[in-house]
Amino acid sequence: MQNQRYVYPLDLTNLNQEVEIICEKLRISKAEAIRNAIEFYSEYVKGLKIIELRNIPKKQAEEEILNYLKDKEKAWTSEIADDLRLDVSIVNDILTKLAEEGKIE
């Protein structure tokens, strides 16, 4: 059985200079450079985790963060945001406020 071949027309007008540099430095064809880029990003997105952020009042977020931190010796802002499904900027604002109030170190 013969493998099915897929051909995609691409307009690389705005990227031609970048493609030329890649091909020259790696000594590969444009087709190979494009295939390599697709393979790279295919592997990259496999490791991504999609988090649906919750939209909750700041007071509730503050309580959840304090509760979360009770069981932790230390935690990164991004870790808290991911685990509680909160926007990282909101978590950062709340952590700053809690630190200023002396509730956390």
XYZ file of N, CA and C in Angstrom:
315
model
N 0.837 -1.169 0.000
C 0.000 0.000 0.000
C 0.891 1.245 0.000
N 0.547 2.183 -0.831
C 1.343 3.398 -0.978
C 0.905 4.456 0.034
N 1.888 5.135 0.638
C 1.565 6.213 1.573
C 0.910 7.373 0.841
N -0.063 7.964 1.506
C -0.715 9.124 0.923
C 0.194 10.332 1.104
N 0.284 11.140 0.082
C 1.155 12.311 0.123
C 0.299 13.562 0.254
N 0.714 14.450 1.139
C 0.002 15.708 1.345
C 0.900 16.859 0.893
N 0.332 17.744 0.115
C 1.055 18.913 -0.376
C 0.248 20.148 0.000
N 0.912 21.107 0.643
C 0.236 22.327 1.079
C 0.889 23.534 0.413
N 0.100 24.352 -0.257
C 0.678 25.586 -0.814
C 0.922 26.583 0.321
N 2.099 27.162 0.340
C 2.449 28.113 1.394
C 2.912 29.427 0.789
N 2.475 30.521 1.380
C 2.967 31.835 0.986
C 3.983 32.265 2.034
N 5.238 32.221 1.663
C 6.314 32.564 2.588
C 6.931 33.920 2.262
N 6.165 34.755 1.577
C 6.679 36.054 1.154
C 7.291 36.830 2.309
N 6.586 36.917 3.416
C 7.066 37.696 4.561
C 8.145 36.977 5.371
N 8.327 35.695 5.119
C 9.302 34.912 5.890
C 10.480 34.432 5.053
N 10.533 34.839 3.803
C 11.537 34.299 2.893
C 12.958 34.505 3.405
N 13.262 35.696 3.920
C 14.612 35.960 4.411
C 14.962 35.038 5.576
N 14.011 34.844 6.504
C 14.253 33.962 7.642
C 14.464 32.520 7.187
N 13.648 32.078 6.226
C 13.777 30.714 5.702
C 15.134 30.539 5.030
N 15.556 31.534 4.273
C 16.862 31.466 3.601
C 17.997 31.334 4.623
N 17.923 32.100 5.708
C 18.958 32.043 6.748
C 18.993 30.657 7.388
N 17.804 30.126 7.710
C 17.715 28.786 8.309
C 18.330 27.747 7.379
N 17.942 27.796 6.116
C 18.429 26.809 5.144
C 19.942 26.897 4.961
N 20.451 28.113 4.917
C 21.888 28.300 4.741
C 22.660 27.792 5.958
N 22.209 28.148 7.150
C 22.935 27.755 8.367
C 22.850 26.253 8.629
N 21.689 25.664 8.364
C 21.517 24.231 8.622
C 21.841 23.369 7.406
N 22.068 24.022 6.274
C 22.358 23.337 5.004
C 21.284 22.303 4.665
N 20.037 22.808 4.689
C 18.893 21.969 4.336
C 18.009 22.722 3.347
N 17.121 21.983 2.713
C 16.199 22.604 1.755
C 15.081 23.328 2.493
N 14.365 24.175 1.766
C 13.224 24.879 2.364
C 12.163 23.879 2.821
N 11.927 22.865 2.012
C 10.929 21.851 2.377
C 11.330 21.146 3.670
N 12.610 20.818 3.790
C 13.080 20.145 5.005
C 12.995 21.079 6.212
N 13.303 22.355 6.021
C 13.210 23.332 7.112
C 11.773 23.434 7.607
N 10.825 23.457 6.693
C 9.405 23.547 7.062
C 8.965 22.273 7.771
N 9.366 21.112 7.254
C 9.028 19.841 7.911
C 9.608 19.794 9.325
N 10.859 20.221 9.475
C 11.499 20.231 10.797
C 10.763 21.152 11.764
N 10.331 22.306 11.268
C 9.600 23.250 12.123
C 8.273 22.648 12.571
N 7.584 21.975 11.669
C 6.309 21.339 12.017
C 6.539 20.235 13.044
N 7.561 19.412 12.851
C 7.872 18.348 13.814
C 8.222 18.939 15.176
N 9.010 20.015 15.181
C 9.408 20.658 16.432
C 8.180 21.149 17.189
N 7.310 21.889 16.517
C 6.140 22.441 17.204
C 5.114 21.371 17.546
N 5.071 20.310 16.770
C 4.183 19.198 17.095
C 4.584 18.586 18.432
N 5.878 18.382 18.645
C 6.377 17.851 19.918
C 6.182 18.865 21.038
N 6.404 20.139 20.718
C 6.281 21.200 21.719
C 4.861 21.278 22.273
N 3.861 21.257 21.413
C 2.482 21.420 21.889
C 1.974 20.187 22.621
N 2.585 19.042 22.398
C 2.174 17.839 23.133
C 2.379 18.023 24.629
N 3.380 18.817 25.005
C 3.684 19.028 26.409
C 2.916 20.176 27.057
N 2.137 20.894 26.268
C 1.394 22.024 26.824
C 0.161 21.555 27.576
N -0.124 22.264 28.640
C -1.303 21.954 29.443
C -2.263 23.140 29.329
N -3.505 22.865 28.958
C -4.512 23.909 28.836
C -5.222 24.043 30.178
N -5.227 25.265 30.689
C -5.884 25.525 31.967
C -7.007 26.523 31.732
N -8.207 26.145 32.108
C -9.331 27.070 32.007
C -9.383 27.879 33.290
N -9.118 29.169 33.155
C -9.078 30.043 34.319
C -10.469 30.273 34.878
N -10.522 30.362 36.194
C -11.786 30.666 36.867
C -11.859 32.168 37.111
N -13.051 32.698 36.999
C -13.271 34.115 37.274
C -14.005 34.210 38.606
N -13.243 34.437 39.674
C -13.832 34.480 41.015
C -13.495 35.823 41.659
N -14.256 36.228 42.677
C -13.951 37.481 43.367
C -12.556 37.437 44.000
N -11.912 38.608 44.077
C -10.559 38.676 44.637
C -10.496 38.165 46.066
N -11.514 38.444 46.843
C -11.536 37.995 48.243
C -11.511 36.465 48.305
N -12.297 35.817 47.439
C -12.315 34.354 47.390
C -10.949 33.828 46.941
N -10.365 34.480 45.941
C -9.043 34.069 45.458
C -8.008 34.190 46.574
N -8.090 35.273 47.341
C -7.166 35.473 48.459
C -7.305 34.358 49.489
N -8.533 33.996 49.813
C -8.773 32.912 50.778
C -8.238 31.588 50.253
N -8.471 31.321 48.972
C -7.991 30.069 48.378
C -6.463 30.019 48.361
N -5.841 31.154 48.079
C -4.375 31.203 48.061
C -3.816 30.961 49.462
N -4.385 31.607 50.455
C -3.936 31.389 51.837
C -4.106 29.932 52.246
N -5.227 29.342 51.885
C -5.488 27.936 52.194
C -4.488 27.033 51.467
N -4.208 27.349 50.216
C -3.250 26.592 49.412
C -1.864 26.623 50.067
N -1.480 27.806 50.540
C -0.140 27.976 51.104
C 0.032 27.335 52.473
N -1.052 27.027 53.152
C -0.967 26.387 54.472
C -0.204 25.073 54.412
N -0.384 24.329 53.329
C 0.221 23.004 53.193
C 1.573 23.032 52.480
N 2.038 24.222 52.112
C 3.272 24.324 51.332
C 4.351 25.054 52.124
N 5.565 24.562 51.991
C 6.696 25.276 52.577
C 7.021 26.494 51.720
N 6.937 26.307 50.395
C 7.105 27.405 49.450
C 6.395 27.024 48.153
N 6.041 28.042 47.376
C 5.358 27.797 46.105
C 5.635 28.953 45.152
N 5.760 28.632 43.880
C 5.942 29.638 42.841
C 4.588 30.247 42.500
N 4.608 31.504 42.096
C 3.384 32.194 41.688
C 2.681 31.421 40.576
N 3.440 30.974 39.587
C 2.851 30.248 38.457
C 2.241 28.920 38.900
N 2.864 28.267 39.872
C 2.340 27.003 40.411
C 0.995 27.237 41.092
N 0.912 28.288 41.890
C -0.347 28.622 42.568
C -1.419 28.923 41.533
N -1.064 29.749 40.550
C -2.020 30.129 39.504
C -2.525 28.900 38.758
N -1.626 28.009 38.382
C -2.026 26.798 37.655
C -2.911 25.899 38.505
N -2.478 25.635 39.723
C -3.215 24.704 40.580
C -4.597 25.223 40.966
N -4.702 26.541 41.159
C -5.997 27.112 41.546
C -6.787 27.631 40.339
N -6.176 27.515 39.159
C -6.796 27.970 37.907
C -7.170 29.455 37.974
N -6.178 30.262 38.398
C -6.357 31.705 38.506
C -5.355 32.409 37.598
N -5.711 33.605 37.151
C -4.808 34.402 36.329
C -3.557 34.735 37.144
N -2.399 34.567 36.537
C -1.132 34.750 37.248
C -0.963 36.188 37.736
N -1.477 37.169 37.012
C -1.333 38.559 37.461
C -2.168 38.823 38.711
N -3.336 38.191 38.806
C -4.176 38.328 40.004
C -3.482 37.668 41.194
N -2.930 36.490 40.965
C -2.204 35.787 42.031
C -1.027 36.638 42.498
N -0.304 37.222 41.562
C 0.836 38.068 41.919
C 0.389 39.269 42.753
N -0.702 39.925 42.342
C -1.229 41.072 43.102
C -1.604 40.660 44.527
N -2.279 39.526 44.638
C -2.718 39.052 45.956
C -1.520 38.675 46.823
N -0.533 38.010 46.241
C 0.666 37.635 47.004
C 1.412 38.875 47.496
N 1.488 39.890 46.651
C 2.135 41.144 47.054
C 1.399 41.761 48.234
N 0.074 41.805 48.140
C -0.765 42.362 49.211
C -0.586 41.562 50.505
N -0.628 40.237 50.397
C -0.480 39.381 51.578
C 0.897 39.553 52.226
N 1.922 39.724 51.407
C 3.276 39.931 51.935
C 3.366 41.279 52.647
N 2.763 42.304 52.052
C 2.765 43.634 52.685
C 2.024 43.615 54.019
N 0.992 42.786 54.103
C 0.205 42.660 55.339
C 0.872 41.737 56.354
N 1.968 41.088 55.943
C 2.689 40.186 56.833
C 2.034 38.823 56.988
N 1.096 38.499 56.112
C 0.404 37.208 56.198
C 1.217 36.078 55.575
N 2.131 36.449 54.683
C 3.035 35.466 54.072
C 4.426 36.085 54.002
N 5.415 35.233 53.804
C 6.799 35.720 53.662
C 7.198 35.700 52.220
